[in-house]
mmCIF file of C-alpha atoms in Angstrom:
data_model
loop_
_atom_site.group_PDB
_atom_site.id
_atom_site.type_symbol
_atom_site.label_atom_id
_atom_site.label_comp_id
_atom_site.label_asym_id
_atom_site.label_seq_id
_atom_site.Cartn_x
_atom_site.Cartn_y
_atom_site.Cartn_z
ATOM 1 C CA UNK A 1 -13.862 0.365 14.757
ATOM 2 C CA UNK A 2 -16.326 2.798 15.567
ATOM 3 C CA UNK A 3 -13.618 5.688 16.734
ATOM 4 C CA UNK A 4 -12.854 8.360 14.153
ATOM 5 C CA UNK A 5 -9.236 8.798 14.061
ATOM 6 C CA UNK A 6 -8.003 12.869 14.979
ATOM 7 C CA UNK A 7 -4.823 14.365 13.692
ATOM 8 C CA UNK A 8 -2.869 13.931 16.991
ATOM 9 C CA UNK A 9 -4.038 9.867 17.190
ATOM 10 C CA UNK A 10 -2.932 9.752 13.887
ATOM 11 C CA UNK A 11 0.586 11.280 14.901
ATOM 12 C CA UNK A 12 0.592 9.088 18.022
ATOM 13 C CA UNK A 13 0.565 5.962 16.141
ATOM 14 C CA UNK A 14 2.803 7.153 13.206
ATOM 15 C CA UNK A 15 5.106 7.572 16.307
ATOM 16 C CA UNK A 16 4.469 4.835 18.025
ATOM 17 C CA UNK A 17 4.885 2.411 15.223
ATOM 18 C CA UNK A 18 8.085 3.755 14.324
ATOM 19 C CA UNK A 19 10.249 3.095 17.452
ATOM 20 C CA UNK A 20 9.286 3.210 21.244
ATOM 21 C CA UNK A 21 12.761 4.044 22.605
ATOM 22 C CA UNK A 22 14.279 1.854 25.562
ATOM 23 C CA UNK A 23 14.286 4.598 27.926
ATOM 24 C CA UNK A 24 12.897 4.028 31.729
ATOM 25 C CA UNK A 25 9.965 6.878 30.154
ATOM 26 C CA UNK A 26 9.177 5.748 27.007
ATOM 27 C CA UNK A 27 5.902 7.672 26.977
ATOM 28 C CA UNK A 28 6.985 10.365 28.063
ATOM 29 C CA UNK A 29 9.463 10.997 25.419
ATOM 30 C CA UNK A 30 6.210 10.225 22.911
ATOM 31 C CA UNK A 31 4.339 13.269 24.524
ATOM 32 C CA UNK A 32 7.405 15.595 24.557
ATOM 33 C CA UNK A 33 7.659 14.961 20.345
ATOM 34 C CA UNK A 34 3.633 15.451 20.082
ATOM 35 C CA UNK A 35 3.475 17.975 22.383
ATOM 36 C CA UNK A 36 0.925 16.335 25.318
ATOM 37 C CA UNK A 37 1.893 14.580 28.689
ATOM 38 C CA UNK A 38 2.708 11.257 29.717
ATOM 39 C CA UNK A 39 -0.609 10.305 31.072
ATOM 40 C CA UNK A 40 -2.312 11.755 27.825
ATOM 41 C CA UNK A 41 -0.188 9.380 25.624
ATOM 42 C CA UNK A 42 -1.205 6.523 28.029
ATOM 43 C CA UNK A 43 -4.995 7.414 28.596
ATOM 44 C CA UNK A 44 -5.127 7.714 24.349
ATOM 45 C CA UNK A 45 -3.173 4.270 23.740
ATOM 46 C CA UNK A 46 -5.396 2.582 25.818
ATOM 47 C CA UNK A 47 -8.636 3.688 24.098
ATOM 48 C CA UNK A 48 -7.134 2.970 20.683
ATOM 49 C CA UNK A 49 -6.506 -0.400 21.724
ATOM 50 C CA UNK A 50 -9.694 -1.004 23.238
ATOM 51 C CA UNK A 51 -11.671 0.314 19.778
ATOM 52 C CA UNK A 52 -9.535 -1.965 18.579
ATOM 53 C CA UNK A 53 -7.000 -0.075 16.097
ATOM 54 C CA UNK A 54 -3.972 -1.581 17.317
ATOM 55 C CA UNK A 55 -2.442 -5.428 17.142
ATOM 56 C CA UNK A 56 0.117 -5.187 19.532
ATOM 57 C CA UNK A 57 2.493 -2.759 20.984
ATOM 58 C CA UNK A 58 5.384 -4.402 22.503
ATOM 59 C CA UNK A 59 8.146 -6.311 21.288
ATOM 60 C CA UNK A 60 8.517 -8.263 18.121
ATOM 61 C CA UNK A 61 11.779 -10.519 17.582
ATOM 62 C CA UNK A 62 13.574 -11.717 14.908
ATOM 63 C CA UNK A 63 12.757 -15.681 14.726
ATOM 64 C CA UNK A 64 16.570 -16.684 13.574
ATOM 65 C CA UNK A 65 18.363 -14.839 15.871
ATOM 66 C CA UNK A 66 16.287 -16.800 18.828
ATOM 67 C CA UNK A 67 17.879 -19.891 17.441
ATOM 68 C CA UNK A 68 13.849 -20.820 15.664
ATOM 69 C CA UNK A 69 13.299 -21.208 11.878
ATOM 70 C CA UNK A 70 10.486 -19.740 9.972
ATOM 71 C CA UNK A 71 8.755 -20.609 7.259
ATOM 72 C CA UNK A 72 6.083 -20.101 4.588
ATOM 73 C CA UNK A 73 3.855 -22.698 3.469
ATOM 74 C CA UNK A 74 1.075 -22.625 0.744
ATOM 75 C CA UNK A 75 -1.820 -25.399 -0.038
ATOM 76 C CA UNK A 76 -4.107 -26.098 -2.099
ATOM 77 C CA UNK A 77 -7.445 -26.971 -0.073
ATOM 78 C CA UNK A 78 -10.747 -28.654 -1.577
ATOM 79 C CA UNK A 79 -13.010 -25.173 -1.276
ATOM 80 C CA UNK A 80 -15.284 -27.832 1.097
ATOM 81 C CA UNK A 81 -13.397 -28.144 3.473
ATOM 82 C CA UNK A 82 -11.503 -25.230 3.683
ATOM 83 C CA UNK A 83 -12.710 -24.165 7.253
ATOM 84 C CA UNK A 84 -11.809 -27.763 9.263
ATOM 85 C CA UNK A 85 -8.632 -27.081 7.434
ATOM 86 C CA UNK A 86 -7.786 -23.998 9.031
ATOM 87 C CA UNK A 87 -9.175 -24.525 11.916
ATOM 88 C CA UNK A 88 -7.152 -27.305 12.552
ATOM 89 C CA UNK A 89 -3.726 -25.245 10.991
ATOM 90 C CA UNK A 90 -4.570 -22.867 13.846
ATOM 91 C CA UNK A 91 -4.178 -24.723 16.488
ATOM 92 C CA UNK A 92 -0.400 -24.880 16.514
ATOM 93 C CA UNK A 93 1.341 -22.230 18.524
ATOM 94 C CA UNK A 94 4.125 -21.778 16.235
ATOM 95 C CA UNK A 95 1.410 -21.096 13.248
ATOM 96 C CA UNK A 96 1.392 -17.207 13.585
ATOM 97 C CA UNK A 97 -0.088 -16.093 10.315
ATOM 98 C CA UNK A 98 -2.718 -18.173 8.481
ATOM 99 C CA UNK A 99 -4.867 -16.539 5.364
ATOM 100 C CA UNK A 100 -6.905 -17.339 2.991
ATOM 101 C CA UNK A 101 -5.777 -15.949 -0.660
ATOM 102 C CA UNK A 102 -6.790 -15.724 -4.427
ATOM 103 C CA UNK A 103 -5.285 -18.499 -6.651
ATOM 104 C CA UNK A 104 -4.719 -21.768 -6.923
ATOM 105 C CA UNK A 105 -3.104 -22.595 -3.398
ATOM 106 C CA UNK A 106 -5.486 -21.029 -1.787
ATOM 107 C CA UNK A 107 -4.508 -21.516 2.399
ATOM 108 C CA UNK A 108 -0.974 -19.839 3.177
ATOM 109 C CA UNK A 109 0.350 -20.053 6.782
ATOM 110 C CA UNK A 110 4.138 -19.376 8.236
ATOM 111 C CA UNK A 111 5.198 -21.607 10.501
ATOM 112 C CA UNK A 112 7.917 -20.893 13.320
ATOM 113 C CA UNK A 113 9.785 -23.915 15.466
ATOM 114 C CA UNK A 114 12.720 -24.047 17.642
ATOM 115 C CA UNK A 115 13.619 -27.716 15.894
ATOM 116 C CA UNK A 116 13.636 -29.292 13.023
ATOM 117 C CA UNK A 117 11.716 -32.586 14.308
ATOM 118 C CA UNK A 118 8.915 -30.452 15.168
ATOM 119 C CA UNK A 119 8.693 -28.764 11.941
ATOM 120 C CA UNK A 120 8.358 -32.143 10.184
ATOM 121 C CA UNK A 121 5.873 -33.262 12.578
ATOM 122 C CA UNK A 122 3.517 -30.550 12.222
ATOM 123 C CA UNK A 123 4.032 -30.378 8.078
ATOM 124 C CA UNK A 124 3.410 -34.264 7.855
ATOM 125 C CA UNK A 125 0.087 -33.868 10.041
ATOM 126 C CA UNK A 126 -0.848 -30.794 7.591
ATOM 127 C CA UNK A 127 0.065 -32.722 4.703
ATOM 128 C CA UNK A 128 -1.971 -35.793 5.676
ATOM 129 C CA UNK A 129 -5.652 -33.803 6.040
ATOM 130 C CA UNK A 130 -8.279 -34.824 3.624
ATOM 131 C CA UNK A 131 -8.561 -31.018 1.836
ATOM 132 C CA UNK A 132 -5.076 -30.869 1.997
ATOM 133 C CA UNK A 133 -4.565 -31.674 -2.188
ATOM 134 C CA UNK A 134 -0.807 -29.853 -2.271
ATOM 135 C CA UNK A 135 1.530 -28.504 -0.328
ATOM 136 C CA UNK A 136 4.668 -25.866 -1.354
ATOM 137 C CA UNK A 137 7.534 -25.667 1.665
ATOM 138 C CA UNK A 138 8.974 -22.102 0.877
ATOM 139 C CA UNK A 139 11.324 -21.568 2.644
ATOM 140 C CA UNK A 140 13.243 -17.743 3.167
ATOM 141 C CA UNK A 141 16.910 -17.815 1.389
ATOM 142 C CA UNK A 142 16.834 -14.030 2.253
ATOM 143 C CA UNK A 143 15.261 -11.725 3.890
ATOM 144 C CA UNK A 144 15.233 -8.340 2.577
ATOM 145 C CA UNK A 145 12.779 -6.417 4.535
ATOM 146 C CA UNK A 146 10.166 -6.820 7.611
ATOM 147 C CA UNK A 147 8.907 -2.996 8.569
ATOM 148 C CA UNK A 148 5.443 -3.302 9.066
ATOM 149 C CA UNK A 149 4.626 0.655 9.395
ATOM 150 C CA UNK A 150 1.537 2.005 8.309
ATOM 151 C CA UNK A 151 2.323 5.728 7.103
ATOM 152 C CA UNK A 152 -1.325 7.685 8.841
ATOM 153 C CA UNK A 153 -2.398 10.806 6.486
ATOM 154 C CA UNK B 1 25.095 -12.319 20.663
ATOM 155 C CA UNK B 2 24.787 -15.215 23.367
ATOM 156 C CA UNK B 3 21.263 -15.596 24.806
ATOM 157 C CA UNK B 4 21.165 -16.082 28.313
ATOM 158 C CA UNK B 5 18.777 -16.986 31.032
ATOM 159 C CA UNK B 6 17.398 -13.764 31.938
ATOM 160 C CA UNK B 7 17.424 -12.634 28.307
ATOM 161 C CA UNK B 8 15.196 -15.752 27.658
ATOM 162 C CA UNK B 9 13.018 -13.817 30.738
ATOM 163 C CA UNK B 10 13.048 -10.839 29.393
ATOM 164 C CA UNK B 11 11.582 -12.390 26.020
ATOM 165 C CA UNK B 12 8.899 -14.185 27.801
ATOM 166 C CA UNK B 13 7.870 -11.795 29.739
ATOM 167 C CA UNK B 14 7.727 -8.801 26.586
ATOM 168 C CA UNK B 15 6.927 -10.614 23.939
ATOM 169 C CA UNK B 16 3.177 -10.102 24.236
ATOM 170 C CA UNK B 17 2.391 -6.328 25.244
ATOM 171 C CA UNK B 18 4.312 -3.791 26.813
ATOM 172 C CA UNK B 19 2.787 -2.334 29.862
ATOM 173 C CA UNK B 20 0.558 0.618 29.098
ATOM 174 C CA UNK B 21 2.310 2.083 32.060
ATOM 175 C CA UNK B 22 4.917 5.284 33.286
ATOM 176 C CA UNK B 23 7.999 3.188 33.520
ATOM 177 C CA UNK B 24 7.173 -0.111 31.458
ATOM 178 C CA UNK B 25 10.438 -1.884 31.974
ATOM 179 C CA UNK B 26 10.441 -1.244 35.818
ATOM 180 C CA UNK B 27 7.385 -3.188 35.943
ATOM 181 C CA UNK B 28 8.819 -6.040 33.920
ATOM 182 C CA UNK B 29 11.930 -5.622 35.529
ATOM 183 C CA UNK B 30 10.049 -6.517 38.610
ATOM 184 C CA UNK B 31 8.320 -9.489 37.288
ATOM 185 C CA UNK B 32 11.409 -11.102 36.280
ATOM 186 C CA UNK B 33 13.352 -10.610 39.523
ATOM 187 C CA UNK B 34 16.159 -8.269 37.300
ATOM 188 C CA UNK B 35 16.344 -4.717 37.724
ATOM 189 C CA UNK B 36 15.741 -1.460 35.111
ATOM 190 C CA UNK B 37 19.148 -0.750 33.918
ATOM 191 C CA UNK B 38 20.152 -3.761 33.191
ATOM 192 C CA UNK B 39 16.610 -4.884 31.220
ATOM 193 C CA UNK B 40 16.866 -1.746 29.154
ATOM 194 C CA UNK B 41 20.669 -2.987 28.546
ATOM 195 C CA UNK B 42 19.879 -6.148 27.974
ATOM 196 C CA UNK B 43 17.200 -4.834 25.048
ATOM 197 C CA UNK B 44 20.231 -2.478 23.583
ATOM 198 C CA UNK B 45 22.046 -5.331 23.017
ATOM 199 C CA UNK B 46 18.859 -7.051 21.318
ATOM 200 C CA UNK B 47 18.498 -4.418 19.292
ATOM 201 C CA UNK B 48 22.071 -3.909 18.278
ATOM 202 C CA UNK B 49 22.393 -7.540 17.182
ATOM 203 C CA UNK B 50 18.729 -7.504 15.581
ATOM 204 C CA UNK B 51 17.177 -10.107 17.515
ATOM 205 C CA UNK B 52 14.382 -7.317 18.694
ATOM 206 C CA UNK B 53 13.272 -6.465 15.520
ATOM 207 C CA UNK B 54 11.590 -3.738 16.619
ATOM 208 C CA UNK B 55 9.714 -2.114 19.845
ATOM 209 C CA UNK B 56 6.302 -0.499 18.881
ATOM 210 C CA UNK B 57 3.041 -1.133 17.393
ATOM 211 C CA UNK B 58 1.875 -2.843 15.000
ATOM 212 C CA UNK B 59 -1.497 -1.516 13.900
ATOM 213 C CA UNK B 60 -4.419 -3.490 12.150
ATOM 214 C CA UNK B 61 -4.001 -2.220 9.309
ATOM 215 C CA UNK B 62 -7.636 -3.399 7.674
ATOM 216 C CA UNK B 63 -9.105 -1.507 10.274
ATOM 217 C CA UNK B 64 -6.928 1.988 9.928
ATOM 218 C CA UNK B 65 -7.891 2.086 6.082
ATOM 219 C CA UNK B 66 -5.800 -0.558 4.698
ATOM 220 C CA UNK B 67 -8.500 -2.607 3.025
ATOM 221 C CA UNK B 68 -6.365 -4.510 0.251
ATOM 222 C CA UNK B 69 -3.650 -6.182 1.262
ATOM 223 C CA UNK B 70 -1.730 -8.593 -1.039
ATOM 224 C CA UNK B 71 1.121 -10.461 -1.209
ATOM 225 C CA UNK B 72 2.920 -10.160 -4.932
ATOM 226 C CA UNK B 73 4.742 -12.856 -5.866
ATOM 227 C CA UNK B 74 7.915 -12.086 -8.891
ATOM 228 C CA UNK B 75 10.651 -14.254 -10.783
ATOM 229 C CA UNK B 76 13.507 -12.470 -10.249
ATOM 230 C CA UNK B 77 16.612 -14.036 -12.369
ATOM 231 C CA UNK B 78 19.232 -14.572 -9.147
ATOM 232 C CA UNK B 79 21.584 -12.496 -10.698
ATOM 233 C CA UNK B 80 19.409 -9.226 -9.935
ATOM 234 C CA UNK B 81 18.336 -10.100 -6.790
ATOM 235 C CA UNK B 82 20.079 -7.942 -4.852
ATOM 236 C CA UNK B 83 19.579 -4.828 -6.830
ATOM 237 C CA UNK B 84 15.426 -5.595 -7.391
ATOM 238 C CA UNK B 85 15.430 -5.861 -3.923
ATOM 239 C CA UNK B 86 16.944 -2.518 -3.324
ATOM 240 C CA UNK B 87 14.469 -1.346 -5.674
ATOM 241 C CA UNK B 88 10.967 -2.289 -4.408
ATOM 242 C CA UNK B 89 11.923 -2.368 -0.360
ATOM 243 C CA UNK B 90 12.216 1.675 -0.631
ATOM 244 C CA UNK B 91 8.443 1.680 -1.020
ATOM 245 C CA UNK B 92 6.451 2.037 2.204
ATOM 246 C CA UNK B 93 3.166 0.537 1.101
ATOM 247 C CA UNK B 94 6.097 -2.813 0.789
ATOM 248 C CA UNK B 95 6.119 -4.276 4.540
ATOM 249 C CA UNK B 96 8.010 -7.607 3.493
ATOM 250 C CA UNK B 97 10.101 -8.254 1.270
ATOM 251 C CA UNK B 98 11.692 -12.021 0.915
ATOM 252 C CA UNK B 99 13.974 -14.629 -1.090
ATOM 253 C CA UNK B 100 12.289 -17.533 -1.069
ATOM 254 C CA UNK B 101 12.270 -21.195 -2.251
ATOM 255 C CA UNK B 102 11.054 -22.089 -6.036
ATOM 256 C CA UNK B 103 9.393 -25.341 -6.378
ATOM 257 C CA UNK B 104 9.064 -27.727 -9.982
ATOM 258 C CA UNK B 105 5.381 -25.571 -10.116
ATOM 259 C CA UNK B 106 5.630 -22.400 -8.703
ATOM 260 C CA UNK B 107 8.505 -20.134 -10.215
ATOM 261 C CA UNK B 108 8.348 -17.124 -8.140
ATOM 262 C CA UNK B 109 10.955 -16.220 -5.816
ATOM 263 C CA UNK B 110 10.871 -12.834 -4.659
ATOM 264 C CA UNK B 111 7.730 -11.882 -2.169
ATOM 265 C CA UNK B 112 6.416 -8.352 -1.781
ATOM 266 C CA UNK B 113 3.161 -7.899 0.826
ATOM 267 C CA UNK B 114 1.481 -4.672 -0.856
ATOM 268 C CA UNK B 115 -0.933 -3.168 1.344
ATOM 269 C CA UNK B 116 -3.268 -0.360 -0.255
ATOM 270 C CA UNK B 117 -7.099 1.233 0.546
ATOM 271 C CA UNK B 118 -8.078 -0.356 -2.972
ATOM 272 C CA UNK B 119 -7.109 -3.142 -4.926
ATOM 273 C CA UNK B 120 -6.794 -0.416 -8.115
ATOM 274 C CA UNK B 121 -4.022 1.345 -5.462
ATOM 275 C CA UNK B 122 -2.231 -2.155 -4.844
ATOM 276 C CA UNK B 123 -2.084 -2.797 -8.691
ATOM 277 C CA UNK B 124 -0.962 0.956 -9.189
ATOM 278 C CA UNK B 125 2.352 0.145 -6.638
ATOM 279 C CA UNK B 126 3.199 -3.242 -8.257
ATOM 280 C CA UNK B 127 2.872 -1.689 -11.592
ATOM 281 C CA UNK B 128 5.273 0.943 -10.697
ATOM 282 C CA UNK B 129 7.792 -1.486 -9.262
ATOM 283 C CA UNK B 130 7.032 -3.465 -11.883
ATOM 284 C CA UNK B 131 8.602 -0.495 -14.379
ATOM 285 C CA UNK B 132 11.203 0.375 -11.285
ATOM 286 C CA UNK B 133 12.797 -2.800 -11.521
ATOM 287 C CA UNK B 134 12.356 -4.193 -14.934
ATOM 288 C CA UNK B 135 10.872 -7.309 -13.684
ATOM 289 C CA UNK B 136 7.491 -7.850 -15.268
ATOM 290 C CA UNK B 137 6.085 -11.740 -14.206
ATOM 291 C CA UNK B 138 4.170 -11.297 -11.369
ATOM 292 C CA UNK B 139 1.118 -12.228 -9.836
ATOM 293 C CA UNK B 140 -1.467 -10.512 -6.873
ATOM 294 C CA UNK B 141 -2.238 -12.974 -4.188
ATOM 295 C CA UNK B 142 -4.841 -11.030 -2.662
ATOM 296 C CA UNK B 143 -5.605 -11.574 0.863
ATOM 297 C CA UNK B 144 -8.975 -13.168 1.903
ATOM 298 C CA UNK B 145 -10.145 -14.532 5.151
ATOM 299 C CA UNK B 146 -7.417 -14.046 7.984
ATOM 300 C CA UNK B 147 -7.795 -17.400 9.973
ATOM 301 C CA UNK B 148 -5.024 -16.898 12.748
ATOM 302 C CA UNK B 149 -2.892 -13.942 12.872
ATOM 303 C CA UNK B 150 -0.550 -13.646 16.271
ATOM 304 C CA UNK B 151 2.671 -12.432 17.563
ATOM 305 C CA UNK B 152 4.986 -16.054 18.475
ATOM 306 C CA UNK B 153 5.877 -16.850 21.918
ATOM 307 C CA UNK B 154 9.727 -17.970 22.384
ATOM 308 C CA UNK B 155 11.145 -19.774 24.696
ATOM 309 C CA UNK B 156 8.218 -21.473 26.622
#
């Protein structure tokens, strides 16, 4: 990102992360808080996105309450062939998240799926690769928190 | 609540990005043969039962000064659950925090995703709900290379 966040971007995405209100004006309620018009909060969100500070803005849903079930799964993946491994993790649409990290499983990915026969299918496939040495099914028994809200100073 | 056909549109058709637009949900409205009022009531309704989880951005955070980002794994004896949980979600540098599954290996149930401009800031916050909470076996996962990271489409 080559943009240099101001103050008021800042405040416009402090907003903006917090709760876009289900109003017919959304953005316009946005400007009234920060003190700009409609337009301005549209013309601004659109070059934020386009420098490419911004995932998403839209909705996000809760995974159990569509009827899916979510998951977390960590491997452990021969170093070698760590990138035909992900690559090939990727290309399932109900994969959302998949990262490398630090340890000994070393490839963690969630996994979302609207049936259980799926979910097998896909974790047996996973399972079965050659840098695939071990796999850990770990599954949510609660969830305490999801707030994903980046607090800008 | 009951899900029904049009909510299942109304999913479909906001589930990536909301129009960068005057009157967003007009537009979708439109799309999805429905009207306004009654998308915008059908979203209460979402929100009020918490299947919309919530209706904003989500920034990336790596690239808004959010360099170290790791999930911190904890064995939390069941009995404290609750309360530890209580404890560390207050933080806002905590974005998740999850239950989860032990296996015969790999003791830690409670997740935490710590997300700080420095890995010496990330271990700061885990030490300090480390002494918040009393629970002390831990470890940093820290975050390397992101291979897929996207929003999931329901209902197609």
């Amino acid at each position: 990102m080559k943009l240099e966040l101001t103050a008021l971007d800042k405040k416009l995405l402090n907003l903006l992360q917090g709760k876009v209100q289900l109003v017919p004006r959304p953005f316009q309620m946005i400007g009234q808080e920060l003190g700009i018009s409609e337009e301005q909060v549209l013309a601004r969100l659109q070059v934020l996105k386009e420098e490419g500070c911004i995932r998403k803005i839209g909705a996000f849903f809760n995974s159990d309450k569509l009827g899916y079930r979510g998951t977390l799964v960590a491997l452990k993946v021969r170093p070698e062939l760590m990138e035909e491994t992900a690559l090939f993790i990727n290309q399932f649409p109900g994969i959302t998240h998949n990262y490398q990290r630090e340890g000994a499983y070393n490839l963690w990915f969630t996994l979302i799926t609207p049936n259980e026969r799926l979910r097998q299918d896909i974790l047996e496939q996973i399972k079965a690769l050659p840098g695939v040495e071990e796999t850990m099914d770990l599954s949510a028994r609660k969830k305490y928190k999801i707030n994903v809200q980046f607090n800008l100073k | 609540m009951e899900f029904t056909e049009l909510d299942k549109k109304i999913v479909r058709a906001l589930q990536d990005e909301l129009p960068l637009v005057a009157e967003p949900f007009k537009l979708i409205a439109e799309e999805i043969d429905s009207t306004e009022d009654e998308v915008l009531e059908r979203l209460q309704l979402m929100r009020k039962s918490g299947a919309l989880r919530k209706m904003g951005a989500v920034l990336k955070h790596r690239e808004v000064g959010f360099a170290a980002n790791a999930l911190c794994v904890w064995v939390v004896p069941d009995a404290r659950m609750d309360e530890v949980a209580v404890i560390m979600c207050r933080h806002g540098a905590v974005t998740h925090c999850y239950d989860r599954n032990v296996t015969p290996d790999w003791p830690y149930n409670f997740y935490t995703m710590i997300h700080g401009s420095s890995r010496e800031e990330c271990e700061a916050i885990a030490r300090q709900l480390a002494e918040e909470s009393g629970v002390s076996e831990r470890q940093m996962l820290y975050t390397g290379r992101e291979w897929k990271k996207t929003s999931m489409s329901y209902f197609i």
